[in-house]
Amino acid sequence: MKACYPGTFDPITNGHLDIIQRASKMFDELDVFLMVNPRKLCVFNAEERRQMIEDSLASIGSPQNVKVVIGTGLTVDMARANDCGAIIRGIRAVSDYEYELQQATANMMLGHDIETIFLIAKPQYSFLSSSVVKEIAMYHGDILNLVPVQIIDRVNDKLSKDE
Ligand code: ADP
């Protein structure tokens, strides 16, 4: 079965990458859906985010069954258009669960043929989010171990300019 992992990835973190690695082992193919939502203000544009995900895949051995797809609109429509039978989401805490449950239930109503599967964050990544990374980088903190090495300079460069 083919699955998708939708997200904003602004930027990708080691937590996201761990989910990608684990999901890529569970499914024949995994599409990482880089969702472009005009209502969400992002620090990195879609092309920058796509490039960072693609470069980061080297950290997990560049799995051949993973690809990045830029998308807009409803995740279930994207999943159907790309033949994905499952939507992967990560859960770090109960606070994630409430939001994710709502999304997954809506997706269940819109696409009853597509299952949402939750993967629990590894403990070392349970506090990690794109927002935390941006906050630390903005104040010149160390983001080593939070994002893949391939993107550290890009994140620091962008955020230090925004200060
Ligand atoms: P979205 O805007 O769709 O929530 P994100 O890029 O913030 O996009 O997250 C994509 C998915 O990855 C979400 O399901 C989120 O809960 C999950 N996720 C984010 N950070 C982590 C992490 N550190 N560990 C595991 N899952 C995570």
XYZ file of N, CA and C and ligand atoms in Angstrom:
516
model
N 0.848 -1.198 0.000
C 0.000 0.000 0.000
C 0.887 1.252 0.000
N 0.336 2.289 -0.634
C 1.044 3.567 -0.644
C 0.419 4.486 0.407
N 1.250 5.224 1.122
C 0.743 6.136 2.153
C 1.276 7.544 1.885
N 0.645 8.502 2.557
C 1.164 9.875 2.459
C 1.359 10.432 3.862
N 2.281 11.348 3.980
C 2.543 12.036 5.251
C 2.435 13.531 4.973
N 1.252 14.102 5.221
C 1.064 15.528 4.934
C 1.541 16.413 6.081
N 2.050 17.591 5.716
C 2.455 18.531 6.746
C 2.890 19.843 6.135
N 3.234 20.774 7.021
C 3.674 22.095 6.577
C 5.199 22.139 6.452
N 5.874 21.442 7.356
C 7.333 21.282 7.309
C 8.051 22.628 7.157
N 7.777 23.536 8.084
C 8.328 24.909 7.988
C 9.275 25.202 9.149
N 10.442 24.581 9.252
C 11.036 23.595 8.355
C 10.843 22.172 8.879
N 11.307 21.204 8.079
C 11.339 19.808 8.538
C 12.237 19.710 9.774
N 11.837 18.862 10.731
C 12.639 18.642 11.947
C 13.045 17.165 12.023
N 13.883 16.861 12.993
C 14.254 15.452 13.179
C 13.046 14.611 13.596
N 12.062 15.234 14.222
C 10.827 14.518 14.580
C 10.066 14.097 13.331
N 9.916 15.033 12.380
C 9.270 14.694 11.101
C 10.045 13.576 10.394
N 11.372 13.748 10.388
C 12.206 12.802 9.641
C 12.097 11.394 10.224
N 11.972 11.318 11.548
C 11.813 10.009 12.188
C 10.495 9.361 11.758
N 9.441 10.171 11.672
C 8.149 9.630 11.217
C 8.273 9.144 9.766
N 8.974 9.932 8.934
C 9.159 9.532 7.526
C 9.894 8.192 7.445
N 10.950 8.079 8.246
C 11.728 6.832 8.211
C 10.882 5.633 8.642
N 10.144 5.802 9.743
C 9.343 4.680 10.245
C 8.223 4.320 9.272
N 7.565 5.349 8.727
C 6.450 5.085 7.797
C 6.957 4.462 6.501
N 8.161 4.852 6.080
C 8.689 4.312 4.812
C 8.970 2.816 4.927
N 9.167 2.352 6.186
C 9.394 0.915 6.389
C 8.079 0.145 6.456
N 6.994 0.864 6.772
C 5.698 0.192 6.934
C 4.943 0.062 5.615
N 5.253 0.970 4.667
C 4.482 1.008 3.422
C 5.391 0.816 2.220
N 4.799 0.361 1.110
C 5.578 0.166 -0.123
C 6.142 1.496 -0.595
N 5.272 2.507 -0.539
C 5.695 3.837 -0.976
C 5.159 4.878 -0.002
N 5.899 5.971 0.140
C 5.456 7.068 1.004
C 5.640 8.391 0.263
N 4.535 9.098 0.090
C 4.608 10.456 -0.465
C 4.567 11.443 0.691
N 5.560 12.298 0.784
C 5.520 13.379 1.771
C 4.796 14.535 1.093
N 3.602 14.844 1.589
C 2.818 15.936 0.999
C 3.202 17.242 1.682
N 3.821 18.092 0.934
C 4.143 19.422 1.441
C 2.937 20.302 1.140
N 2.121 20.543 2.166
C 0.854 21.225 1.936
C 1.040 22.742 1.973
N 0.596 23.377 0.899
C 0.689 24.830 0.797
C -0.690 25.402 1.115
N -0.752 26.087 2.245
C -2.019 26.646 2.702
C -1.858 28.160 2.823
N -2.522 28.906 1.938
C -2.329 30.364 1.928
C -2.683 31.033 3.259
N -3.498 30.342 4.087
C -3.871 30.934 5.378
C -2.779 30.745 6.427
N -1.832 29.854 6.143
C -0.743 29.627 7.101
C 0.461 30.445 6.688
N 0.901 31.299 7.576
C 2.087 32.105 7.271
C 3.334 31.259 7.523
N 4.127 31.069 6.478
C 5.335 30.271 6.624
C 6.563 31.151 6.490
N 7.633 30.761 7.164
C 8.898 31.479 7.065
C 9.605 31.096 5.758
N 9.496 29.817 5.395
C 10.142 29.327 4.170
C 9.085 29.145 3.089
N 9.429 29.497 1.854
C 8.449 29.271 0.787
C 8.420 27.783 0.421
N 7.452 27.414 -0.401
C 7.229 25.988 -0.683
C 8.469 25.342 -1.304
N 9.109 26.034 -2.211
C 10.280 25.465 -2.883
C 11.432 25.252 -1.892
N 11.614 26.217 -0.981
C 12.666 26.063 0.036
C 12.353 24.872 0.943
N 11.078 24.745 1.299
C 10.687 23.638 2.192
C 10.865 22.289 1.492
N 10.496 22.247 0.200
C 10.647 20.997 -0.559
C 12.130 20.610 -0.630
N 12.967 21.587 -0.940
C 14.395 21.310 -1.070
C 14.977 20.818 0.255
N 14.534 21.421 1.357
C 15.060 21.007 2.666
C 14.640 19.575 3.004
N 13.394 19.214 2.657
C 12.962 17.822 2.922
C 13.805 16.872 2.076
N 13.953 17.201 0.792
C 14.688 16.293 -0.099
C 16.137 16.136 0.345
N 16.771 17.224 0.734
C 18.166 17.129 1.176
C 18.277 16.361 2.495
N 17.273 16.481 3.345
C 17.306 15.817 4.662
C 17.163 14.306 4.554
N 16.570 13.836 3.478
C 16.355 12.388 3.351
C 17.677 11.616 3.369
N 18.774 12.301 3.029
C 20.095 11.651 3.083
C 20.413 11.176 4.502
N 19.884 11.882 5.506
C 20.139 11.506 6.913
C 19.533 10.162 7.283
N 18.544 9.718 6.522
C 17.929 8.409 6.816
C 18.200 7.433 5.662
N 19.302 7.683 4.954
C 19.729 6.742 3.923
C 18.988 6.874 2.605
N 18.397 8.033 2.361
C 17.685 8.321 1.098
C 16.799 7.156 0.644
N 15.769 6.815 1.434
C 14.924 5.678 1.039
C 14.326 5.888 -0.359
N 14.435 4.862 -1.175
C 14.016 4.972 -2.576
C 12.503 5.058 -2.737
N 11.774 4.669 -1.685
C 10.316 4.654 -1.827
C 9.661 5.933 -1.283
N 10.471 6.943 -0.985
C 9.923 8.209 -0.457
C 10.071 9.309 -1.493
N 8.985 10.052 -1.730
C 9.133 11.237 -2.577
C 8.320 12.399 -2.016
N 8.704 13.599 -2.413
C 8.036 14.804 -1.911
C 7.098 15.328 -2.988
N 5.876 15.630 -2.581
C 4.869 16.142 -3.513
C 4.297 17.435 -2.926
N 4.334 18.509 -3.686
C 3.740 19.758 -3.202
C 2.257 19.740 -3.520
N 1.440 20.111 -2.528
C -0.004 20.044 -2.756
C -0.758 21.170 -2.083
N -1.996 21.349 -2.554
C -2.898 22.321 -1.937
C -4.255 21.641 -1.773
N -5.126 22.303 -1.050
C -6.493 21.787 -0.932
C -6.619 20.730 0.134
N -7.592 19.848 -0.064
C -7.887 18.836 0.948
C -6.911 17.667 0.859
N -6.456 17.222 2.026
C -5.512 16.103 2.058
C -6.112 14.849 1.425
N -7.400 14.586 1.694
C -8.008 13.368 1.121
C -8.031 13.425 -0.403
N -8.241 14.615 -0.964
C -8.226 14.735 -2.432
C -6.825 14.466 -2.970
N -5.839 14.996 -2.260
C -4.441 14.761 -2.651
C -4.116 13.270 -2.536
N -4.589 12.659 -1.440
C -4.310 11.235 -1.218
C -4.911 10.406 -2.354
N -6.142 10.716 -2.696
C -6.813 9.964 -3.755
C -6.111 10.159 -5.097
N -5.757 11.404 -5.390
C -5.111 11.704 -6.683
C -3.760 10.996 -6.805
N -3.144 10.697 -5.651
C -1.823 10.055 -5.688
C -1.885 8.572 -5.283
N -3.113 8.016 -5.242
C -3.301 6.587 -4.938
C -2.813 6.181 -3.558
N -2.955 7.064 -2.584
C -2.528 6.748 -1.220
C -3.732 6.232 -0.424
N -3.586 5.063 0.180
C -4.677 4.471 0.954
C -4.612 4.837 2.419
N -3.546 5.495 2.832
C -3.401 5.838 4.251
C -2.753 7.212 4.397
N -3.188 7.905 5.443
C -2.605 9.203 5.808
C -1.871 8.998 7.130
N -0.600 9.318 7.139
C 0.196 9.185 8.371
C 0.238 10.539 9.068
N 0.030 10.536 10.388
C 0.226 11.755 11.181
C 0.996 11.379 12.439
N 1.718 12.338 12.966
C 2.492 12.087 14.181
C 1.787 12.691 15.380
N 1.914 12.020 16.520
C 1.312 12.543 17.751
C 2.371 12.645 18.837
N 2.522 13.857 19.374
C 3.519 14.076 20.415
C 2.901 14.061 21.808
N 1.690 14.582 21.929
C 1.079 14.754 23.252
C -0.435 14.772 23.097
N -1.117 14.801 24.221
C -2.584 14.831 24.196
C -3.076 16.050 23.414
N -2.334 17.150 23.511
C -2.734 18.368 22.798
C -2.756 18.124 21.286
N -1.809 17.353 20.761
C -1.840 16.991 19.339
C -3.062 16.130 19.058
N -3.337 15.216 19.974
C -4.391 14.220 19.730
C -5.745 14.873 19.478
N -6.053 15.907 20.242
C -7.370 16.544 20.098
C -7.548 17.116 18.697
N -6.524 17.810 18.212
C -6.573 18.392 16.873
C -6.577 17.293 15.809
N -5.696 16.315 16.009
C -5.560 15.252 15.011
C -6.818 14.398 14.915
N -7.470 14.187 16.062
C -8.709 13.400 16.065
C -9.779 14.095 15.226
N -9.847 15.422 15.383
C -10.821 16.213 14.628
C -10.544 16.124 13.121
N -9.270 16.308 12.771
C -8.890 16.231 11.348
C -9.169 14.843 10.777
N -8.768 13.827 11.538
C -8.909 12.454 11.048
C -10.382 12.074 10.888
N -11.218 12.578 11.798
C -12.645 12.271 11.707
C -13.250 12.963 10.491
N -12.834 14.216 10.255
C -13.314 14.926 9.066
C -12.852 14.186 7.815
N -11.606 13.748 7.813
C -11.095 13.022 6.645
C -11.803 11.686 6.454
N -12.232 11.090 7.568
C -12.953 9.818 7.486
C -14.301 10.026 6.794
N -14.915 11.174 7.084
C -16.214 11.469 6.455
C -16.031 11.795 4.975
N -14.947 12.487 4.666
C -14.709 12.888 3.270
C -14.175 11.741 2.418
N -13.412 10.867 3.047
C -12.790 9.780 2.288
C -12.790 8.512 3.106
N -13.911 7.784 3.120
C -14.031 6.610 3.989
C -13.102 5.477 3.563
N -12.537 5.587 2.351
C -11.618 4.558 1.855
C -10.170 4.828 2.279
N -9.944 5.947 2.948
C -8.571 6.322 3.320
C -8.436 6.324 4.841
N -7.514 5.526 5.364
C -7.330 5.416 6.815
C -6.272 6.397 7.302
N -6.536 7.021 8.448
C -5.483 7.813 9.092
C -4.775 6.926 10.103
N -3.459 6.927 10.064
C -2.659 6.113 10.982
C -1.743 7.045 11.772
N -1.806 6.929 13.098
C -0.993 7.784 13.962
C 0.266 7.060 14.418
N 1.378 7.729 14.275
C 2.617 7.220 14.843
C 2.993 8.120 16.021
N 3.360 7.494 17.121
C 3.706 8.230 18.337
C 5.145 8.731 18.226
N 5.359 9.985 18.603
C 6.707 10.564 18.531
C 7.668 9.823 19.456
N 8.899 9.683 19.012
C 9.934 9.160 19.914
C 10.086 10.146 21.076
N 10.373 9.645 22.290
C 10.457 10.539 23.453
C 11.403 11.717 23.231
N 12.528 11.477 22.559
C 13.488 12.575 22.380
C 12.987 13.659 21.425
N 11.890 13.373 20.720
C 11.338 14.369 19.801
C 9.963 14.873 20.242
N 9.523 14.468 21.417
C 8.149 14.772 21.795
C 7.932 16.262 22.084
N 9.011 17.002 22.294
C 8.891 18.446 22.536
C 9.170 19.239 21.264
N 9.559 18.539 20.204
C 10.132 19.200 19.030
C 9.071 19.583 18.006
N 9.108 20.833 17.596
C 8.201 21.309 16.549
C 8.960 22.297 15.679
N 8.402 22.584 14.509
C 9.022 23.595 13.628
C 9.075 24.940 14.351
N 8.035 25.249 15.124
C 7.999 26.532 15.843
C 9.119 26.634 16.865
N 9.360 25.548 17.596
C 10.441 25.545 18.589
C 11.781 25.785 17.898
N 11.985 25.130 16.771
C 13.237 25.298 16.018
C 13.408 26.756 15.600
N 12.338 27.359 15.089
C 12.421 28.753 14.619
C 12.711 29.707 15.771
N 12.082 29.452 16.900
C 12.288 30.294 18.082
C 13.751 30.232 18.532
N 14.281 29.021 18.590
C 15.674 28.862 19.045
C 16.632 29.509 18.046
N 16.409 29.259 16.757
C 17.313 29.806 15.731
C 17.272 31.331 15.716
N 16.100 31.887 15.958
C 15.952 33.352 15.939
C 16.846 34.014 16.986
N 17.002 33.309 18.118
C 17.835 33.871 19.192
C 19.220 33.233 19.214
N 19.620 32.703 18.059
C 20.966 32.158 17.856
C 21.279 30.984 18.775
N 20.258 30.255 19.195
C 20.494 29.027 19.968
C 20.935 27.912 19.029
N 21.355 26.808 19.628
C 21.906 25.698 18.853
C 20.788 24.753 18.403
N 20.642 24.609 17.099
C 19.590 23.713 16.594
C 20.140 22.368 16.108
N 21.437 22.138 16.375
C 22.014 20.830 16.082
C 21.222 19.796 16.894
N 20.942 18.660 16.342
C 20.117 17.594 16.954
C 18.618 17.862 16.863
N 18.224 19.049 16.423
C 16.786 19.332 16.279
C 16.342 19.222 14.824
N 17.236 19.612 13.918
C 16.924 19.484 12.485
C 18.066 18.709 11.808
N 17.789 18.123 10.648
C 18.849 17.386 9.954
C 20.037 18.306 9.637
N 21.252 17.757 9.709
C 22.463 18.573 9.502
C 22.439 19.306 8.156
N 21.816 18.682 7.175
C 21.802 19.272 5.824
C 21.137 20.641 5.771
N 20.293 20.966 6.749
C 19.522 22.218 6.630
C 19.849 23.240 7.724
N 20.773 22.907 8.623
C 21.080 23.797 9.752
C 21.431 25.212 9.284
N 22.332 25.317 8.302
C 22.773 26.648 7.854
C 21.621 27.441 7.243
N 20.793 26.756 6.452
C 19.669 27.451 5.812
C 18.692 28.010 6.852
N 18.441 27.214 7.898
C 17.508 27.661 8.936
C 18.114 28.845 9.700
N 19.377 28.713 10.079
C 20.025 29.807 10.820
C 20.092 31.078 9.979
N 20.450 30.943 8.719
C 20.561 32.126 7.845
C 19.236 32.858 7.746
N 18.196 32.108 7.481
C 16.872 32.727 7.300
C 16.368 33.385 8.577
N 16.507 32.679 9.711
C 15.929 33.202 10.948
C 16.727 34.353 11.529
N 18.035 34.336 11.341
C 18.819 35.434 11.915
C 18.517 36.735 11.171
N 18.132 36.614 9.893
C 17.761 37.813 9.125
C 16.444 38.396 9.613
N 15.566 37.512 10.083
C 14.211 37.948 10.467
C 14.172 38.617 11.840
N 15.256 38.565 12.562
C 15.263 39.057 13.938
C 14.930 40.554 14.020
P 0.669 20.521 10.108
O 0.577 21.993 9.844
O -0.081 19.699 9.097
O 0.370 20.118 11.519
P 3.475 19.988 10.693
O 4.610 20.105 9.739
O 3.473 20.878 11.883
O 2.191 20.184 9.787
O 3.353 18.493 11.201
C 3.080 17.432 10.343
C 2.777 16.184 11.161
O 3.940 15.769 11.858
C 1.703 16.376 12.238
O 0.941 15.181 12.321
C 2.488 16.591 13.498
O 1.762 16.194 14.643
C 3.663 15.654 13.245
N 4.850 16.060 13.983
C 5.378 17.293 14.118
N 6.478 17.282 14.891
C 6.650 15.993 15.270
C 7.601 15.319 16.115
N 8.563 15.989 16.754
N 7.474 13.995 16.277
C 6.473 13.315 15.673
N 5.533 13.883 14.891
C 5.620 15.207 14.682
